[in-house]
XYZ file of C-alpha atoms in Angstrom:
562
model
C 138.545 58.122 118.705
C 138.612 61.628 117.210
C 136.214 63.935 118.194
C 136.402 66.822 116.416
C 133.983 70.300 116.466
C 133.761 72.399 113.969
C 131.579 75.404 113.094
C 128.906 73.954 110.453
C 125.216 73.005 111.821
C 120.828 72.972 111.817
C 118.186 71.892 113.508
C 115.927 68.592 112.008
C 114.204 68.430 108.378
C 112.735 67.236 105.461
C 115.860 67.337 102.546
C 116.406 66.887 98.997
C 119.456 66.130 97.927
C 121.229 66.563 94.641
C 124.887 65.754 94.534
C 127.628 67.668 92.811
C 131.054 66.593 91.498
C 134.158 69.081 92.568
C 137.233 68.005 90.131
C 140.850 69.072 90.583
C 141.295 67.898 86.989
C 139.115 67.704 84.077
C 139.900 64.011 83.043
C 138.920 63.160 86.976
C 135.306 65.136 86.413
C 134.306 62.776 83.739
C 134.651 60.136 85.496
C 132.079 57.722 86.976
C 131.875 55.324 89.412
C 135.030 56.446 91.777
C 135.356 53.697 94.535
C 136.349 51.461 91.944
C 139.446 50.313 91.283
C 140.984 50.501 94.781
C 140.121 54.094 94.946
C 139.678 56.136 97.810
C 136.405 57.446 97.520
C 132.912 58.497 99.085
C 131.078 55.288 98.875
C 127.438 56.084 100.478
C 125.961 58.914 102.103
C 122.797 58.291 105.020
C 120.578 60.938 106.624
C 118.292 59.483 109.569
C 117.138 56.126 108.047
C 117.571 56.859 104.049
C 120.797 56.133 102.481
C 122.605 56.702 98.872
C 124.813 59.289 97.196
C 122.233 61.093 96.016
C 118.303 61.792 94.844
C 117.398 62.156 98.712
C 113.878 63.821 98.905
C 111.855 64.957 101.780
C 114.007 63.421 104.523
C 112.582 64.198 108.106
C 115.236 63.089 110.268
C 118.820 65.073 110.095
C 119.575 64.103 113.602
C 122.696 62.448 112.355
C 124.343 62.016 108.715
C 126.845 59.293 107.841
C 129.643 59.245 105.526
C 131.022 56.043 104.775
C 134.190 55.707 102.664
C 135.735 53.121 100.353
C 138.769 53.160 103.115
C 139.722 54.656 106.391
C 140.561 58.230 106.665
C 143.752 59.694 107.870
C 142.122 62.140 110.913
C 144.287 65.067 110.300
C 142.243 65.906 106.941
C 138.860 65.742 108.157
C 138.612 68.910 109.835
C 138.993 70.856 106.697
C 137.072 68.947 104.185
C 134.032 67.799 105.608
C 131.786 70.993 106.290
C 128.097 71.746 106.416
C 126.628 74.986 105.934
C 124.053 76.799 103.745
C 123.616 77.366 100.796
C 124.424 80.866 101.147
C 128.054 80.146 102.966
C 127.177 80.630 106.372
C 128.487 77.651 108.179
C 126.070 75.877 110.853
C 127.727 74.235 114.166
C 128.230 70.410 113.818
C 129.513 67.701 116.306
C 132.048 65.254 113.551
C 132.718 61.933 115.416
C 134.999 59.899 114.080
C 136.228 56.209 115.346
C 139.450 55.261 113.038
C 137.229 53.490 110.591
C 135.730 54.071 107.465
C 132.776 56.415 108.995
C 132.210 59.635 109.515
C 129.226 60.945 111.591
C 128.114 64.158 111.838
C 125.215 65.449 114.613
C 124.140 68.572 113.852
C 124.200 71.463 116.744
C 123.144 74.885 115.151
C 120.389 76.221 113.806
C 118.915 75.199 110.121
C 115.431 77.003 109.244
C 112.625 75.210 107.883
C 112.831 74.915 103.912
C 116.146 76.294 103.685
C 118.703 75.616 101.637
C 122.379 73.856 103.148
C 125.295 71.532 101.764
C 127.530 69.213 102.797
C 130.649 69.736 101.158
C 133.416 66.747 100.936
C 136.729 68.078 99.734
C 139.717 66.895 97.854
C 142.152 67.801 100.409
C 140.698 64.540 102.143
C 143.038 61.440 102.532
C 142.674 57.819 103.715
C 144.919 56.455 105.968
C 147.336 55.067 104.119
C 148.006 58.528 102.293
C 145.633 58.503 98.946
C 143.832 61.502 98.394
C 139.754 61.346 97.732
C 139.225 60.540 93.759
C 136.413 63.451 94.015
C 134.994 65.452 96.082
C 131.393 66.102 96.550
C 129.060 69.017 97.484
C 125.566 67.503 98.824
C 122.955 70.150 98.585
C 120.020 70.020 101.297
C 116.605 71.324 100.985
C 115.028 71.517 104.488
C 111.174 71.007 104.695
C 109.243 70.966 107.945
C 111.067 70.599 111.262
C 108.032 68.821 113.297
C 109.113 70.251 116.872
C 108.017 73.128 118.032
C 109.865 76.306 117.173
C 108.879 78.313 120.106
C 108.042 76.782 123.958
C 104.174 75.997 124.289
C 101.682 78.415 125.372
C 98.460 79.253 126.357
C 95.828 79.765 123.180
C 94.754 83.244 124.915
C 98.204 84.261 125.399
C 99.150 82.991 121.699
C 95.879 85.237 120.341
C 97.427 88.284 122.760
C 100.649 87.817 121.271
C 100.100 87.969 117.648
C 98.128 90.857 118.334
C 101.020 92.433 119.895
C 103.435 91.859 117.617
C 101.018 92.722 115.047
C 99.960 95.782 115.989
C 103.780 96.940 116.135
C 103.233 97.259 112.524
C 100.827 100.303 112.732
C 102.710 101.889 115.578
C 106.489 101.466 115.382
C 106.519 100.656 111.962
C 104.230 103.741 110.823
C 105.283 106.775 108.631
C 106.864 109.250 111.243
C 105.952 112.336 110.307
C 102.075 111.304 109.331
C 100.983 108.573 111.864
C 99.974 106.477 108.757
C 100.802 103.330 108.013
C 102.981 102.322 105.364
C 101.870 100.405 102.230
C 104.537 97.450 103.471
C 107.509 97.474 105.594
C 110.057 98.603 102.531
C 107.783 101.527 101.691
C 109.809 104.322 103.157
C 107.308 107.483 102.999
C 104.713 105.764 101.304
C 101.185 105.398 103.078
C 98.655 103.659 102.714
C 95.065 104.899 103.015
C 93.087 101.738 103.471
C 95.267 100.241 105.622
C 96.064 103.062 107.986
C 92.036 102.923 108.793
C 92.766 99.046 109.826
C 95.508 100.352 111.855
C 93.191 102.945 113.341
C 90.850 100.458 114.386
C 93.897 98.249 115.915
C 95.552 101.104 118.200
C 91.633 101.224 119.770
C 91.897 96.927 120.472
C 95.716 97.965 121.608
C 94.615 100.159 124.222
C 92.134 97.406 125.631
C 94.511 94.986 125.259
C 96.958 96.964 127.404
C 99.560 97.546 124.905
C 99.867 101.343 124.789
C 97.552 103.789 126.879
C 94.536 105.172 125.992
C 95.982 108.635 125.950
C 99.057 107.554 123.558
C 96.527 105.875 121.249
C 94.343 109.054 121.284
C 97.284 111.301 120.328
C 98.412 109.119 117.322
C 95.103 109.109 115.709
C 95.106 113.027 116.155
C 98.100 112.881 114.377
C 96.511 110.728 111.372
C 93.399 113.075 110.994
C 95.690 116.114 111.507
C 97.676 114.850 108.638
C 94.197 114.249 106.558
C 93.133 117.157 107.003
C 95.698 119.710 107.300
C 98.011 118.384 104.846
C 96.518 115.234 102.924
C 95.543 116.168 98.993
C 92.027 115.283 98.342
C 89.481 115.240 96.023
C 85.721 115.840 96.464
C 86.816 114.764 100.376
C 87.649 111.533 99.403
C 91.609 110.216 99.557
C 94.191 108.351 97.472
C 94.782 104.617 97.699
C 98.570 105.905 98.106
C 99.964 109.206 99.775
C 103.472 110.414 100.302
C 103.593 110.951 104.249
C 106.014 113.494 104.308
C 104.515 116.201 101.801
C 100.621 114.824 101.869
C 101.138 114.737 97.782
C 99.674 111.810 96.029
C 101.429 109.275 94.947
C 99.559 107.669 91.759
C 98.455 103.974 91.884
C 98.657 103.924 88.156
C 98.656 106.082 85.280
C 95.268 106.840 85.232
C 94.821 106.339 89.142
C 96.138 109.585 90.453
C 93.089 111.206 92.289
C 90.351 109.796 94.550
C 90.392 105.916 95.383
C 86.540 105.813 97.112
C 87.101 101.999 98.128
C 90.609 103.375 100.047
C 88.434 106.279 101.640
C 85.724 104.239 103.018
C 88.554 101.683 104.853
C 89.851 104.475 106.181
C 86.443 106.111 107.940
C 85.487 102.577 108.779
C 88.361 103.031 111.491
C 88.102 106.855 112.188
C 84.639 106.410 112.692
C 85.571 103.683 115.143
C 88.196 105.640 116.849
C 85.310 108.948 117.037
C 82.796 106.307 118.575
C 85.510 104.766 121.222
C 87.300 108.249 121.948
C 84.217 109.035 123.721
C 85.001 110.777 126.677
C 84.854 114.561 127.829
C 88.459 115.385 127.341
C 90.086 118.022 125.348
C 91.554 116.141 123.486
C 89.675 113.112 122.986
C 86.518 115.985 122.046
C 89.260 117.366 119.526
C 89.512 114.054 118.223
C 86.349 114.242 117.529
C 85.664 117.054 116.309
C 88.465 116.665 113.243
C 87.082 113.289 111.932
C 83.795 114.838 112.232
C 84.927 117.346 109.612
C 86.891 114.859 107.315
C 83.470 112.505 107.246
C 81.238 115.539 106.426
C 83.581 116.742 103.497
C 83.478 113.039 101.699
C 81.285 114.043 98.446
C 79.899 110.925 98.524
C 77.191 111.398 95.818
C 79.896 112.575 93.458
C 81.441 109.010 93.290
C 77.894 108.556 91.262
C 79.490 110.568 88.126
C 78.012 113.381 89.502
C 74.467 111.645 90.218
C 74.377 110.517 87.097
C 74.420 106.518 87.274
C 72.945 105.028 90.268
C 76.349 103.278 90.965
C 79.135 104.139 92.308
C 82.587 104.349 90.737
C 85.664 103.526 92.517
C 88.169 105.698 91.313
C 87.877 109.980 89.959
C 91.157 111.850 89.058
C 91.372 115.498 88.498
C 92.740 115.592 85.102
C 91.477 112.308 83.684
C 88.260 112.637 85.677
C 86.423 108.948 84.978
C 88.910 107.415 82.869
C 89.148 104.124 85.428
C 85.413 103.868 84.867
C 85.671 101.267 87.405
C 82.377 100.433 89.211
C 81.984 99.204 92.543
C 79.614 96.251 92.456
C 78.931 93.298 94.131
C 80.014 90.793 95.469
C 83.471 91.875 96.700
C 84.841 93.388 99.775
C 83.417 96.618 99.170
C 80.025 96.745 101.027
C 81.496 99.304 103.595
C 81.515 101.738 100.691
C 77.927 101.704 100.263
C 76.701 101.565 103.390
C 79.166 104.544 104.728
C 78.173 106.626 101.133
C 74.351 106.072 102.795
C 75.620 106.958 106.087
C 76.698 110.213 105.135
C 74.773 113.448 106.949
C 76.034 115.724 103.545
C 76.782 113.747 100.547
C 74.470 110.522 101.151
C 73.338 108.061 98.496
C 69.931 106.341 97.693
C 68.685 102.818 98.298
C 68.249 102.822 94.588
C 72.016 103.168 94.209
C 72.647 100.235 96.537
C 70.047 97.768 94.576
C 71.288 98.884 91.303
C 74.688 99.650 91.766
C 75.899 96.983 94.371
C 73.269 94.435 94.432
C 72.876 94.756 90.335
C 69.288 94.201 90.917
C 70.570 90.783 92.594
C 72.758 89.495 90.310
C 75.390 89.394 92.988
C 73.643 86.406 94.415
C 75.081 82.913 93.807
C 73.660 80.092 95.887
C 75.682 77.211 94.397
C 77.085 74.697 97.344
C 80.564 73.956 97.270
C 82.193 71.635 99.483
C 78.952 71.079 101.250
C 78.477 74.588 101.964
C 76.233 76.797 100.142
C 77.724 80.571 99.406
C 74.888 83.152 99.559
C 76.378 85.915 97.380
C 79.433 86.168 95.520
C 81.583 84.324 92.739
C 82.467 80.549 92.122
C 83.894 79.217 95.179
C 83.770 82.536 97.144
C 86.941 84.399 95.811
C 90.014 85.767 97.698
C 88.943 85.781 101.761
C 89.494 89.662 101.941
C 85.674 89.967 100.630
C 84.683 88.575 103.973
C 87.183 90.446 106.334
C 87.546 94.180 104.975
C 84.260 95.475 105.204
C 83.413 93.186 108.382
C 86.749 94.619 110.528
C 83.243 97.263 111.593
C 80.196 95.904 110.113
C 78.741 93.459 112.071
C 77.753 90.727 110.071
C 76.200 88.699 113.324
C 73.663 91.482 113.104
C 72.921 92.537 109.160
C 70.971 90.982 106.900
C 68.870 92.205 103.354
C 67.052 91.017 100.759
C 70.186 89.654 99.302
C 71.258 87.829 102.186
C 71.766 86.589 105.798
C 75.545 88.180 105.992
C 76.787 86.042 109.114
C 75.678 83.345 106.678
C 77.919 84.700 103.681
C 81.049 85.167 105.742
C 80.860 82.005 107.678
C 80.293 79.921 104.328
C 82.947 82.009 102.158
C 85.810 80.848 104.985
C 84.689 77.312 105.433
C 84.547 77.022 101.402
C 88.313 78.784 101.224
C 89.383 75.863 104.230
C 87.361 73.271 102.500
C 89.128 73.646 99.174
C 92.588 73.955 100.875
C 92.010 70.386 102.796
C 90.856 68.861 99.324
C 94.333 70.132 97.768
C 92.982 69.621 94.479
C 96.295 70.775 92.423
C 98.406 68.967 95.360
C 100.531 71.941 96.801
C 102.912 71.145 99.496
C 101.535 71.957 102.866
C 97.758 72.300 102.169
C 95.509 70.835 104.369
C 93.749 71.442 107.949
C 96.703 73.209 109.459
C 97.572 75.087 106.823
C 95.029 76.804 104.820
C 94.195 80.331 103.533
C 93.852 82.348 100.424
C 93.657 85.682 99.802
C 95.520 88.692 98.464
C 98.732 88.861 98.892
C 102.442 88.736 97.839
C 103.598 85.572 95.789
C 106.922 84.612 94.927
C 107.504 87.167 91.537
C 104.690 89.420 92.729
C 101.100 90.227 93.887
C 98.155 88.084 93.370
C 94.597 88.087 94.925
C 95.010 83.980 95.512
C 91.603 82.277 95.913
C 90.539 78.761 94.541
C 90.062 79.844 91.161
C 93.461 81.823 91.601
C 95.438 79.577 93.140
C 99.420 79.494 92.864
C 100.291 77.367 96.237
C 100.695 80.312 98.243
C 99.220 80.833 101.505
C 98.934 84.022 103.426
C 98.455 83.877 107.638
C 96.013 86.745 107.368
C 93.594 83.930 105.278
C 92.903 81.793 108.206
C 93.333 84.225 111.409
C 91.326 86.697 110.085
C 88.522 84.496 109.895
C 88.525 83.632 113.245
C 85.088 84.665 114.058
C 84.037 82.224 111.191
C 85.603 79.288 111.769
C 87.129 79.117 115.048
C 88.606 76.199 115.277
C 89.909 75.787 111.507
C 91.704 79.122 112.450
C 92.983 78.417 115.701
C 94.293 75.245 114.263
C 96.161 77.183 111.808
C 97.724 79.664 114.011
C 99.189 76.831 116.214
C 100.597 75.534 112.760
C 102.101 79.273 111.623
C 103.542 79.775 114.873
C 105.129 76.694 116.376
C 105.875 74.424 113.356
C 106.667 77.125 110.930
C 107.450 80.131 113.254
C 111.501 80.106 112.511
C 110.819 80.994 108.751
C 107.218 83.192 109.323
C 107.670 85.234 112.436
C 109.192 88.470 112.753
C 108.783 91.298 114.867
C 105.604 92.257 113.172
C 103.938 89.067 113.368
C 103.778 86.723 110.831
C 105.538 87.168 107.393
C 102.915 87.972 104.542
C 103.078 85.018 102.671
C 104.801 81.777 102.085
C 104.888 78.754 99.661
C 106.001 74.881 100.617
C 105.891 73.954 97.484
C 108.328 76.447 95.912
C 110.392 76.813 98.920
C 109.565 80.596 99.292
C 108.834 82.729 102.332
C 108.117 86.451 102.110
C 111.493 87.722 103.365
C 110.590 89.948 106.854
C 107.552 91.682 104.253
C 104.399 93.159 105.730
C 102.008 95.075 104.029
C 99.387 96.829 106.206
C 96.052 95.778 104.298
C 96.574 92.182 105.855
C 98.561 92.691 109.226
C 94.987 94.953 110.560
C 92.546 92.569 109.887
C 94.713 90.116 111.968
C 94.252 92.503 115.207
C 90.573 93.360 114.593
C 89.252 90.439 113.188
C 91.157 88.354 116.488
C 89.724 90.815 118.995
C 86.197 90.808 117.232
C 86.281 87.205 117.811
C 87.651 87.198 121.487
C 84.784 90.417 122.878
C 83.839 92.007 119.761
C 85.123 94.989 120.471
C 85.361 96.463 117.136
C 82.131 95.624 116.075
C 80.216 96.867 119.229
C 81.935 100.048 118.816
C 81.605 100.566 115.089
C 77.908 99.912 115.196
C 77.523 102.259 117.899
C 77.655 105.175 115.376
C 74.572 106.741 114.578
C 75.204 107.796 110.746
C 75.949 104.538 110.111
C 72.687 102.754 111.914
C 70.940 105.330 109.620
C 72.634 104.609 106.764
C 71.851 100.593 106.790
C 68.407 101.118 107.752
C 68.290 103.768 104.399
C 69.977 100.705 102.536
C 66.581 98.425 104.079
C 69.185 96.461 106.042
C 67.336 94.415 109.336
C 69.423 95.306 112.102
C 69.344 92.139 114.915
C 70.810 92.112 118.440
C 73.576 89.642 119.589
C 74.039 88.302 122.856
């Protein structure tokens, strides 16, 4: 018996195969049919139970593959012409046994990734025994789909939830913009910051320092460093920020041709978390009071009122540039994941809004309601089927929704509802995408294979982002929890990095977002996780007494939670 190992190899999955002809002639590539005519030949290919030569699809066992010939093999040859690798030409470690007969097995050894591609390449310079060489060779390409073990060793839920949040988190502090403290639109963004996302990652360095993972003093000093940047070197306009600034010169960088001055949503994300950090830096320090002090004077300089074309229109408009003033004419209406704006524009102790703003602007006089029931759930406010699950997370990383309700609605009612909607339509798998179901559900905004899409279940392209499901934790516990077991253990080889999870991913186009983070969904995974394991963010958010006043100006109801 020959045992022979080579350097080829994977670990388990789910495989389509599609076989390819290698010719050292062109008369032998036309050919069909090759094991006839006393030809020595690849007769029959298996992987775990399924056999053939080709069409394999969705195979779950590659424990062991079999090549069986038309003849037996002279031993000498094998070890250069049988090989397994990836696609890419990296070769994976494989165990080829080999008993003098007409079979060839191969057990895998190294590691193969989750929907990845590999082939097993059969090459001409094979012989049989008796000294023929193989009529054609073959390259048989692998898809791998889900590997059902577990990808990382068991642990605890708690420490699981601790974990992401660690890793997480590393986003906003290793991974920020050096010489701002800001966090960077996505990992390849170089100097690039991101408003809106650097308040998530404001509100995230206060769960880190509960959570243990830097100090309270280090956290304290890095948000100094972010309002020291805002307001020492930052551009803005009317006190309100771009959705996009260059880190290292505080220069805007436009978001679009006409989008080159004040993004209002952006500005509001952002003083969601440094009003956060000015309500949990509380103590009589220098340099907490410092702290203090400068996001005092960045929230007091926010002309809030402006944002209503200059208190003309009782709505507010999202966007104001200083040499195309309101060409976006964008207004900021409901529903969507903009109710922070309004209630921070009422908060305000300079530049505050009226009620009549809110009704008109946001509520449209209640037009924003909906009230329809889909998948046995009726959704309070909003559009058909509840829209990308952002709506329900940005504004809520602070706000309360346990404790807020209106005229327009019960808003624990409206978030709960828009997640369970989002996982009800993802279980249903009405357009059949690979992967959708109760482990693995969650649509939102995010990257997609040839872009950037705000996926929801009137938007959907088979694309699920792990910021979906964990970030509605507080909603719907154990749909999310579920999911997070499913991210990290069955699909953790081809979703987690050093950051956390990936982005995005689709099954059903065999894509994963290649080691790509951007920082509008890695925050609301840290807050959202930490408001549902001691709310945390929301106890300290609500704290602040601009904002109290502002939602009882807005004729919120303000309850108390046990």
């Amino acid at each position: 018996m020959l045992r022979i190992i080579s350097s080829y190899g994977i670990y388990l999955l789910t495989i389509s195969l599609l076989v390819g002809i290698l010719s050292c002639s062109e008369s032998r590539a036309t050919e069909n049919n090759p094991q006839t005519d006393g030809r020595f030949a690849l007769e029959r290919v298996s992987v775990g139970d399924r056999e053939g030569l080709d069409g394999f699809t969705r195979v779950t066992d590659l424990s062991e593959m079999v090549l069986s010939f038309t003849a037996p093999l002279n031993e000498a040859t094998i070890r250069e012409n049988i090989e397994f690798g990836t696609e890419q030409g990296r070769k994976i470690d494989t165990e080829i046994l080999y008993d003098g007969g007409r079979q060839v097995r191969i057990k895998v050894l190294g590691e193969v990734k989750s929907y990845s591609a590999c082939r097993l390449k059969v090459g001409l310079g094979l012989e049989s025994a008796d000294g023929r060489k193989i009529f054609t060779g073959k390259v048989i390409r692998i898809t791998t789909g889900l590997l059902s073990f577990d990808k990382f060793p068991q642990i605890t839920d708690q420490e699981l939830l601790t974990k992401v949040q660690s890793a997480t988190f590393n986003y906003f502090w290793d991974g920020a913009e050096p010489n701002s403290g800001m966090a960077r639109e996505r990992t390849t963004s170089g100097t690039v910051v991101t408003t809106g996302g650097t308040g998530f990652g404001v509100m995230a360095m206060c769960v880190a320092v509960q959570r243990g993972f830097v100090t309270r003093e280090q956290a304290c000093e890095r948000v100094m460093k972010i309002a020291g940047f805002l307001k020492n070197k930052a551009v803005s306009y009317h006190g309100a920020f771009p959705h996009w600034i260059y880190g290292d010169t505080g220069l805007t960088k436009p978001f679009s041709e006409h989008d080159n001055g004040a993004d209002l949503v952006e500005t509001a994300l952002l003083f969601q978390g440094l009003l956060t950090a000015r309500t949990y830096f509380d103590r009589d320090s220098a340099e907490e009071r410092k702290l203090r002090e400068v996001i005092t004077s960045l929230w007091e300089a926010v002309e809030w009122s402006f944002f209503t074309k200059e208190g003309q229109e009782n709505v507010l408009y999202w966007h104001w540039s200083p040499d195309k003033s309101w060409a976006m004419n964008m207004k900021i209406s409901g529903w969507n994941e903009a109710l922070i704006v309004y209630v921070l524009a009422a908060s305000s102790p300079t530049h505050p809004i009226s009620r009549e703003v809110y009704d008109e602007g946001w509520a449209r006089s209640g037009a924003m309601k909906n009230g329809q029931k889909y998948y046995g759930t009726t959704l309070p406010l909003g559009e058909e089927l509840g829209g990308p699950l952002f709506f329900a997370h940005y504004s809520f990383l602070g706000l309360d929704p346990r404790r807020i309700s209106d005229s327009y609605a019960d808003y624990w009612e409206q978030v709960c509802a828009h997640a369970r909607i989002n996982y009800g339509y993802c279980v249903a798998n009405p357009r059949e995408y690979e992967g959708y179901g109760p482990d693995c559900w969650g649509l939102t905004a995010s990257d997609i294979k040839d872009g950037y899409t705000a996926s929801s279940p009137t938007n959907d392209r088979g694309t699920i982002a792990p910021t979906a499901a964990l970030s509605s934790l507080p909603y719907t516990p154990q749909e999310s929890m579920r999911a997070l077991r499913f991210f990290y253990y069955k699909l953790g080889d081809r979703l987690w990095t050093r950051y956390g999870f990936v982005d995005a991913f689709n099954l059903t186009e065999n894509w994963f977002d290649t080691e790509q983070h951007i920082a509008i969904d890695q925050g609301p995974i840290v807050v959202m996780i930490e408001n549902h394991r001691t709310a945390l963010p929301w106890n300290t958010f609500m704290k602040d007494g601009d904002v109290l006043r502002g939602l009882k100006r807005l004729g919120f109801t303000i309850k108390d939670v046990n």
